[in-house]
PDB file of C-alpha atoms in Angstrom:
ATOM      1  CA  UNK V 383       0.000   0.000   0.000  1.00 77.00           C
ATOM      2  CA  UNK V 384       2.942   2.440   0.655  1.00 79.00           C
ATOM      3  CA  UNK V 385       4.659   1.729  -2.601  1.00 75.00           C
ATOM      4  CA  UNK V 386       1.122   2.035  -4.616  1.00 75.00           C
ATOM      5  CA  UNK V 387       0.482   5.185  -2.631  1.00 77.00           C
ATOM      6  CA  UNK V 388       3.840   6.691  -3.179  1.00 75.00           C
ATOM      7  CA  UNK V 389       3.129   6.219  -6.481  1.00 73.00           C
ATOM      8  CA  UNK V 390      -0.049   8.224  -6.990  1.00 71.00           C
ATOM      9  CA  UNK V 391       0.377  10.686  -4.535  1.00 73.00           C
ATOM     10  CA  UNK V 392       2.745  12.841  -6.353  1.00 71.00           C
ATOM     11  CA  UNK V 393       0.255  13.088  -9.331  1.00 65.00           C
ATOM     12  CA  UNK V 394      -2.095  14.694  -6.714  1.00 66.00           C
ATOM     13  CA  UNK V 395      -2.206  18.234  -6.306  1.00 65.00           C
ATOM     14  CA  UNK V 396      -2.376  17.572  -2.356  1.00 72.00           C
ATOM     15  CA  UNK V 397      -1.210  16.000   0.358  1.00 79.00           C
ATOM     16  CA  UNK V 398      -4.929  14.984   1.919  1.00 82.00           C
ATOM     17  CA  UNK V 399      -6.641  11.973   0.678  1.00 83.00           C
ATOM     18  CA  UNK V 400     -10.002  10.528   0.598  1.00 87.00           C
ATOM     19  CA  UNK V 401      -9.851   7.247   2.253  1.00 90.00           C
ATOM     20  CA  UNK V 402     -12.381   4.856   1.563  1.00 92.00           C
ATOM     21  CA  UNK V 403     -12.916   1.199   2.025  1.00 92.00           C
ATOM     22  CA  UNK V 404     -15.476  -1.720   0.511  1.00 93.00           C
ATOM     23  CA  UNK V 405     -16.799  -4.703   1.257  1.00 92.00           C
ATOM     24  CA  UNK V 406     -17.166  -4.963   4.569  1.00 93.00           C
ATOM     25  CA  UNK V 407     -19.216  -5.310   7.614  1.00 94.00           C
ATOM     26  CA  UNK V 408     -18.597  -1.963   9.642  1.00 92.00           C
ATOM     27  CA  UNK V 409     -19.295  -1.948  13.596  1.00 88.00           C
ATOM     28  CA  UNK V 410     -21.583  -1.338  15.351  1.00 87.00           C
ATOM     29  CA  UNK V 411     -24.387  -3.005  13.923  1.00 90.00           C
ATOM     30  CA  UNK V 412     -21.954  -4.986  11.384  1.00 92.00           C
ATOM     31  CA  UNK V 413     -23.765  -3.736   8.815  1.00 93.00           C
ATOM     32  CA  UNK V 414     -22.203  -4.560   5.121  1.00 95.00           C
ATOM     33  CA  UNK V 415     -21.078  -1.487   3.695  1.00 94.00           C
ATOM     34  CA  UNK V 416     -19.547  -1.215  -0.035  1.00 94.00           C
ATOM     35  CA  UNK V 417     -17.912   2.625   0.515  1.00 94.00           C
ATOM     36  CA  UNK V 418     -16.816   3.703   4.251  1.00 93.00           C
ATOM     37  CA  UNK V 419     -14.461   6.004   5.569  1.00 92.00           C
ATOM     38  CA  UNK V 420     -11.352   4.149   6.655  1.00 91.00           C
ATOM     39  CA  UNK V 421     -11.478   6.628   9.729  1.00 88.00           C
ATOM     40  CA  UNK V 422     -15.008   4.873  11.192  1.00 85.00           C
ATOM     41  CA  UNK V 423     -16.128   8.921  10.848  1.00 86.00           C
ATOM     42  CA  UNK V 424     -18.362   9.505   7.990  1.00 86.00           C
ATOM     43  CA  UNK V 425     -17.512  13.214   7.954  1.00 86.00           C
ATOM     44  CA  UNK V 426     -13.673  12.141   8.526  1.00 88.00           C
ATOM     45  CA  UNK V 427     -13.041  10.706   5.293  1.00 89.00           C
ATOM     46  CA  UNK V 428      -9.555  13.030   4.529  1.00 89.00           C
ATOM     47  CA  UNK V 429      -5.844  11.162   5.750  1.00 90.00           C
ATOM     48  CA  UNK V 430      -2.618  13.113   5.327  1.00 90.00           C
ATOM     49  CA  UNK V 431      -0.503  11.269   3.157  1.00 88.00           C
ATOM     50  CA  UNK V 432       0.482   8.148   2.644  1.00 89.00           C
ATOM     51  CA  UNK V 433       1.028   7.008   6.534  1.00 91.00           C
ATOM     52  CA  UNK V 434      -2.415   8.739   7.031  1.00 91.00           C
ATOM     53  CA  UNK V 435      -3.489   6.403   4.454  1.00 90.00           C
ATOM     54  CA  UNK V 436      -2.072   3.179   6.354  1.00 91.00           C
ATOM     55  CA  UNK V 437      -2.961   4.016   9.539  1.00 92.00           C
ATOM     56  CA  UNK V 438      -6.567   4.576   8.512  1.00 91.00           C
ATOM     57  CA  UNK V 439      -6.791   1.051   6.551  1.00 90.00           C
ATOM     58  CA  UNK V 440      -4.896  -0.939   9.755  1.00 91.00           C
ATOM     59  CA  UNK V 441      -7.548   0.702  12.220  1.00 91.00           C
ATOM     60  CA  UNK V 442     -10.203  -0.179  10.025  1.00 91.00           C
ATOM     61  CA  UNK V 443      -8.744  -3.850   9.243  1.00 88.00           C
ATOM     62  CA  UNK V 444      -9.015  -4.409  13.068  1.00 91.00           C
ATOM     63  CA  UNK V 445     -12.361  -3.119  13.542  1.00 90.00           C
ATOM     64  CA  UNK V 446     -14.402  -4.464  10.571  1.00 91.00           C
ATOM     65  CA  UNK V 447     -15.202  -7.665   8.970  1.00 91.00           C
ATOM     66  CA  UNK V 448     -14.002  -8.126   5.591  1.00 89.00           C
ATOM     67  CA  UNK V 449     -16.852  -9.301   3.694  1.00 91.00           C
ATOM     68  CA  UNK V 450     -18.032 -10.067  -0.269  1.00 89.00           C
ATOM     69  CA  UNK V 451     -19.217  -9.122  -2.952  1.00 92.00           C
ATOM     70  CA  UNK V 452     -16.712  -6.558  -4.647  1.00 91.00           C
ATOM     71  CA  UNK V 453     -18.569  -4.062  -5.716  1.00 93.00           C
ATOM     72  CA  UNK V 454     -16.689  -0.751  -6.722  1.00 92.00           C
ATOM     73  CA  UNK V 455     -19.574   1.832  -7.589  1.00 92.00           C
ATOM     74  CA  UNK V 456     -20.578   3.073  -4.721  1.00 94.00           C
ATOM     75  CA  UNK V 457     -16.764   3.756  -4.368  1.00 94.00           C
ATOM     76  CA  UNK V 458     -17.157   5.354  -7.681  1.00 93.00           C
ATOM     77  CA  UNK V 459     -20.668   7.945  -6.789  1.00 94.00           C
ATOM     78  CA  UNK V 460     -18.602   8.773  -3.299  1.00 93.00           C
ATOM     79  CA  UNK V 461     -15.428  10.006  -5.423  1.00 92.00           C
ATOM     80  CA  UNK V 462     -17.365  11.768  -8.492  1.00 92.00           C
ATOM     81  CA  UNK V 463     -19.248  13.359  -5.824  1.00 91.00           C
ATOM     82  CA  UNK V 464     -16.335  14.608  -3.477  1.00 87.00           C
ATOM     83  CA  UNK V 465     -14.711  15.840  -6.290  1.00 87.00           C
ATOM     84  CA  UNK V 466     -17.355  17.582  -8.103  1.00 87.00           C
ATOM     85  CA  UNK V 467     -17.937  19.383  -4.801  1.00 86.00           C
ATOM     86  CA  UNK V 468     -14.107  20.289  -4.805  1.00 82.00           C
ATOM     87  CA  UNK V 469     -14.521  21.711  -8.302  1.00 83.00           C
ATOM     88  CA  UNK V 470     -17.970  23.707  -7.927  1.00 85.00           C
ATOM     89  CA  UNK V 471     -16.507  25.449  -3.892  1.00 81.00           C
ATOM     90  CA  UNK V 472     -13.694  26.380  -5.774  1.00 72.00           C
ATOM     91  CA  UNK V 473     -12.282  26.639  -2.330  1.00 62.00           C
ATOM     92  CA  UNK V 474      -9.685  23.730  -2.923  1.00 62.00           C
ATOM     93  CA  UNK V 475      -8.200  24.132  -6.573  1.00 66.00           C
ATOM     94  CA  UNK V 476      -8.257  20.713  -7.970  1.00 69.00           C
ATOM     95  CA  UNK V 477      -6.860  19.470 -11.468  1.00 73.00           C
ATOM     96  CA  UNK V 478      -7.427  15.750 -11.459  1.00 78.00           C
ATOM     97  CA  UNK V 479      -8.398  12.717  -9.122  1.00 82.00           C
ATOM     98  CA  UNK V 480      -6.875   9.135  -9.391  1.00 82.00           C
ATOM     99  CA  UNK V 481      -9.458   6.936  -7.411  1.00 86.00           C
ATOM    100  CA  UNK V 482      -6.926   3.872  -6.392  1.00 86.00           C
ATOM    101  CA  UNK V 483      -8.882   0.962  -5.607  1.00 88.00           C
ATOM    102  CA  UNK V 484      -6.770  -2.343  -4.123  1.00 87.00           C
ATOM    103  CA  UNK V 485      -9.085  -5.347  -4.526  1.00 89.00           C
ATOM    104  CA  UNK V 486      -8.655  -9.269  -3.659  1.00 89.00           C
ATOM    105  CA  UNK V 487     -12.078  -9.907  -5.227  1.00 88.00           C
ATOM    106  CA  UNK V 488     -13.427  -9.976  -8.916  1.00 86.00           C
ATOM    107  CA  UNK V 489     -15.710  -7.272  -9.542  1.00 87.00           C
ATOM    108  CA  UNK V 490     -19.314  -8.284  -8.970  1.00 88.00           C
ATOM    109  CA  UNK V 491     -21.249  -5.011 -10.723  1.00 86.00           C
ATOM    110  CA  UNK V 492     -19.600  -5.808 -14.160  1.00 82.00           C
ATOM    111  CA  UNK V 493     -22.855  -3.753 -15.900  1.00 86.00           C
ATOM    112  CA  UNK V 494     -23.044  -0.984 -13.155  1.00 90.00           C
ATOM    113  CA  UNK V 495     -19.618  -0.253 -12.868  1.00 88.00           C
ATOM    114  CA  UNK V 496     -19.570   0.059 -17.148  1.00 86.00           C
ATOM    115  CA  UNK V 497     -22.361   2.737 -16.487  1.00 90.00           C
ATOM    116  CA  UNK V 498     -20.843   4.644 -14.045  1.00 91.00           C
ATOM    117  CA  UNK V 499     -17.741   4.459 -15.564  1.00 88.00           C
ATOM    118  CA  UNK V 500     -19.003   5.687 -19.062  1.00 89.00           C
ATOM    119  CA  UNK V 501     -21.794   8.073 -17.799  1.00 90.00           C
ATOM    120  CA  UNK V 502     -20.421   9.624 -14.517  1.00 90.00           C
ATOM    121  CA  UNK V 503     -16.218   9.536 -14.390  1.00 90.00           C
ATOM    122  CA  UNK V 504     -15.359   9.645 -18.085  1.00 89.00           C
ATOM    123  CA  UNK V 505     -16.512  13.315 -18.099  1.00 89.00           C
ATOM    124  CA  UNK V 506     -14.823  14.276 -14.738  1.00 90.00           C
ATOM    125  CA  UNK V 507     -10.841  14.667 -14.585  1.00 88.00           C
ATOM    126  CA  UNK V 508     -10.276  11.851 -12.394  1.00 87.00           C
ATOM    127  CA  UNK V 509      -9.171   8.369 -13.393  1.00 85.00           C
ATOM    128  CA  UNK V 510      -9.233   5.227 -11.778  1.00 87.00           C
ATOM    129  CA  UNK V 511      -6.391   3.219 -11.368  1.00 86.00           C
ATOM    130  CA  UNK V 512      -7.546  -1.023  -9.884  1.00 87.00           C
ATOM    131  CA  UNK V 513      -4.974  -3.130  -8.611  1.00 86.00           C
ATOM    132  CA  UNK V 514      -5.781  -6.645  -8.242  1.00 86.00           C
ATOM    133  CA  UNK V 515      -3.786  -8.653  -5.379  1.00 87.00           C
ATOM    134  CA  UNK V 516      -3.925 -11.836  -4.032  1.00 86.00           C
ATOM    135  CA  UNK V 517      -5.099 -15.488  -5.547  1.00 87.00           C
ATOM    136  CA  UNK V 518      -8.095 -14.011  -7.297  1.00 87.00           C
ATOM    137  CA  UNK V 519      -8.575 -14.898 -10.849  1.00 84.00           C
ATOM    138  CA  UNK V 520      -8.614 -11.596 -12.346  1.00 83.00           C
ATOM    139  CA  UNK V 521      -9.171 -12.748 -16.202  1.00 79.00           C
ATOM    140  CA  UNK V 522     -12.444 -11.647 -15.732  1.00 70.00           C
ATOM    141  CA  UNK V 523     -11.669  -8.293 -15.021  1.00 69.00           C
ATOM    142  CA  UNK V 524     -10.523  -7.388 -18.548  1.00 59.00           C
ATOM    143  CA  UNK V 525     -13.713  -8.119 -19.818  1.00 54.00           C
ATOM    144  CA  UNK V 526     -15.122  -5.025 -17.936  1.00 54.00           C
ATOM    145  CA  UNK V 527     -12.401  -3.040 -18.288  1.00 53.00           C
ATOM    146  CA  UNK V 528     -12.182  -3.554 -22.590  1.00 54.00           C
ATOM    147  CA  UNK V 529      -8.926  -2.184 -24.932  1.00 60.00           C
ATOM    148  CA  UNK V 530      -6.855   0.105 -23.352  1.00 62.00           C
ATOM    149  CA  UNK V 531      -6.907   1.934 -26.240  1.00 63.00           C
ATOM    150  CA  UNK V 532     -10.674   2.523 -27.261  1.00 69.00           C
ATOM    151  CA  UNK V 533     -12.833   3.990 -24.169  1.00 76.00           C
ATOM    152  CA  UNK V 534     -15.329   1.349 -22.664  1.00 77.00           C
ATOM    153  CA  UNK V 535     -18.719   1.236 -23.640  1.00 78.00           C
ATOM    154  CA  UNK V 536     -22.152   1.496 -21.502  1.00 83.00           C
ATOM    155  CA  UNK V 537     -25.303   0.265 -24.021  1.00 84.00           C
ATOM    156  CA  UNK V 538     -25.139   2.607 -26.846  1.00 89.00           C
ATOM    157  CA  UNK V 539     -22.902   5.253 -25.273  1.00 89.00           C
ATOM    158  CA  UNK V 540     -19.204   5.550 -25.735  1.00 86.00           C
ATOM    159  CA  UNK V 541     -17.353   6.987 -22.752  1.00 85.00           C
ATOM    160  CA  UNK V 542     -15.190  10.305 -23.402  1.00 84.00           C
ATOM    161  CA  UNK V 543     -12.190   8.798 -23.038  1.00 84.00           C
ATOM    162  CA  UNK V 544     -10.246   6.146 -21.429  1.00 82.00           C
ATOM    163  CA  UNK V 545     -10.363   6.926 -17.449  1.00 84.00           C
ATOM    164  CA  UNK V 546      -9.203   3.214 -16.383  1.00 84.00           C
ATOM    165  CA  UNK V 547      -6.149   1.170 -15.821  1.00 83.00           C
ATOM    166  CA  UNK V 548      -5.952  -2.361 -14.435  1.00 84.00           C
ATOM    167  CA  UNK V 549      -2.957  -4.339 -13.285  1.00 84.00           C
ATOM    168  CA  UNK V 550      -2.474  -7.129 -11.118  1.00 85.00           C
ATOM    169  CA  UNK V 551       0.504  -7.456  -8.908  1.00 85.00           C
ATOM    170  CA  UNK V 552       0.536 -11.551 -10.657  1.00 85.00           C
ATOM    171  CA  UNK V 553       0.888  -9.660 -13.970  1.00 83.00           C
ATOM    172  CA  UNK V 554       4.226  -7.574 -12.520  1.00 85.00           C
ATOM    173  CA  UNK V 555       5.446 -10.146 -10.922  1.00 86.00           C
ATOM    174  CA  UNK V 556       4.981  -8.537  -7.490  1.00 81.00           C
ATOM    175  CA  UNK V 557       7.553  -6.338  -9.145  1.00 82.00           C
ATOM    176  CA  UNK V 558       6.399  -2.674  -7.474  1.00 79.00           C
ATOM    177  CA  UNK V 559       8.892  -1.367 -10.266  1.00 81.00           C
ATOM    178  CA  UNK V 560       7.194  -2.931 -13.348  1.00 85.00           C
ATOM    179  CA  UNK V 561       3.669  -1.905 -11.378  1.00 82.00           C
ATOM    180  CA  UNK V 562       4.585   1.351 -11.378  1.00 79.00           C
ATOM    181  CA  UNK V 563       5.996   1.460 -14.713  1.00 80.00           C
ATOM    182  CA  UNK V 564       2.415   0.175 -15.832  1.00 77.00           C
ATOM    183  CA  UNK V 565       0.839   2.893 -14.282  1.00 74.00           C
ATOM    184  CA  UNK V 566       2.450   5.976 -15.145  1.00 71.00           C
ATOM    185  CA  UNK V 567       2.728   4.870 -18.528  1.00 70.00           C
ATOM    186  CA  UNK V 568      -1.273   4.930 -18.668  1.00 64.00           C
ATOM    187  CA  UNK V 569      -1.363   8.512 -17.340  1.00 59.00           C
ATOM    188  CA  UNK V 570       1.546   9.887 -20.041  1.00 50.00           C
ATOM    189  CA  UNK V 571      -2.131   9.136 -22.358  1.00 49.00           C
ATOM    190  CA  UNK V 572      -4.427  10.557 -20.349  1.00 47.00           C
TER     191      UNK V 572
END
């Protein structure tokens, strides 16, 4: 998580990040939630770099029960909405997002994720970057994700461009290097 995060951090224009989790059944009515703040405080969403970042996810590890399916858009609506907001106060300039999203799971909301990927982000300066660790068998992932070169389709609609990059750490050979080689290379495009 540090290497990933000292990756993307310097593409952001600050030091505070949103820091969200999914998938999981959040105290104290172990409800299953697919978008929380790591901090357990709705309203406390924002970490200070990177070791804000890893603090957040260990207290939130201990406290919460990991739980299925993956499901990524409600991950998605949380950051098109925080950073809309950031864009219409104009009290925090902001040039671009990258949502990072660490999974162990194969996406479940193939169709919904598409939409919101075509209809809501495409249009927004933000891009999502999904990193796919563990045992999982990600070859289904590519399927929802399409060519990198031709933005994905929703239905009939084409989105604006292409706001998404997938890599698993099995495909880098759990090289961080190679990872974020892969990465960076995607944003040169973008």
């Amino acid at each position: 998580m540090r290497t990933i995060g000292n990756i993307v951090l310097p593409i952001c224009s600050t030091d505070y990040i949103p820091a969200y989790g999914f998938g999981a059944k959040i105290p104290p009515h172990n409800n299953l939630s697919h978008c929380f703040a790591l901090s357990g405080v709705p309203e406390r969403y924002m970490v200070q770099g990177v070791d804000g970042l890893i603090n957040a996810y260990k207290s939130s590890v201990a406290n919460a029960q990991l739980h299925g399916p993956t499901i990524f858009s409600d991950v998605i609506d949380t950051a098109s909405t925080i950073l809309s907001r950031m864009m219409e106060s104009g009290v925090q300039r902001v040039q671009y997002m990258v949502l990072t999203i660490i999974s162990d799971g194969v996406l479940s909301d193939g169709e919904t994720f598409m939409s919101k990927l075509v209809h809501t982000v495409s249009p927004l300066p933000i891009s999502i970057v999904i990193i796919g660790v563990g045992n999982e068998d990600f070859g289904k992932m590519p399927f929802f994700l399409g060519d990198e070169n031709v933005p994905p389709r929703s239905g009939n609609k084409q989105a604006a461009r292409n706001c998404l990059t997938f890599a698993t750490m099995k495909s880098v050979d759990n090289d961080l290097g190679r990872l974020a080689e892969k990465i960076l290379r995607r944003f040169e495009t973008k």
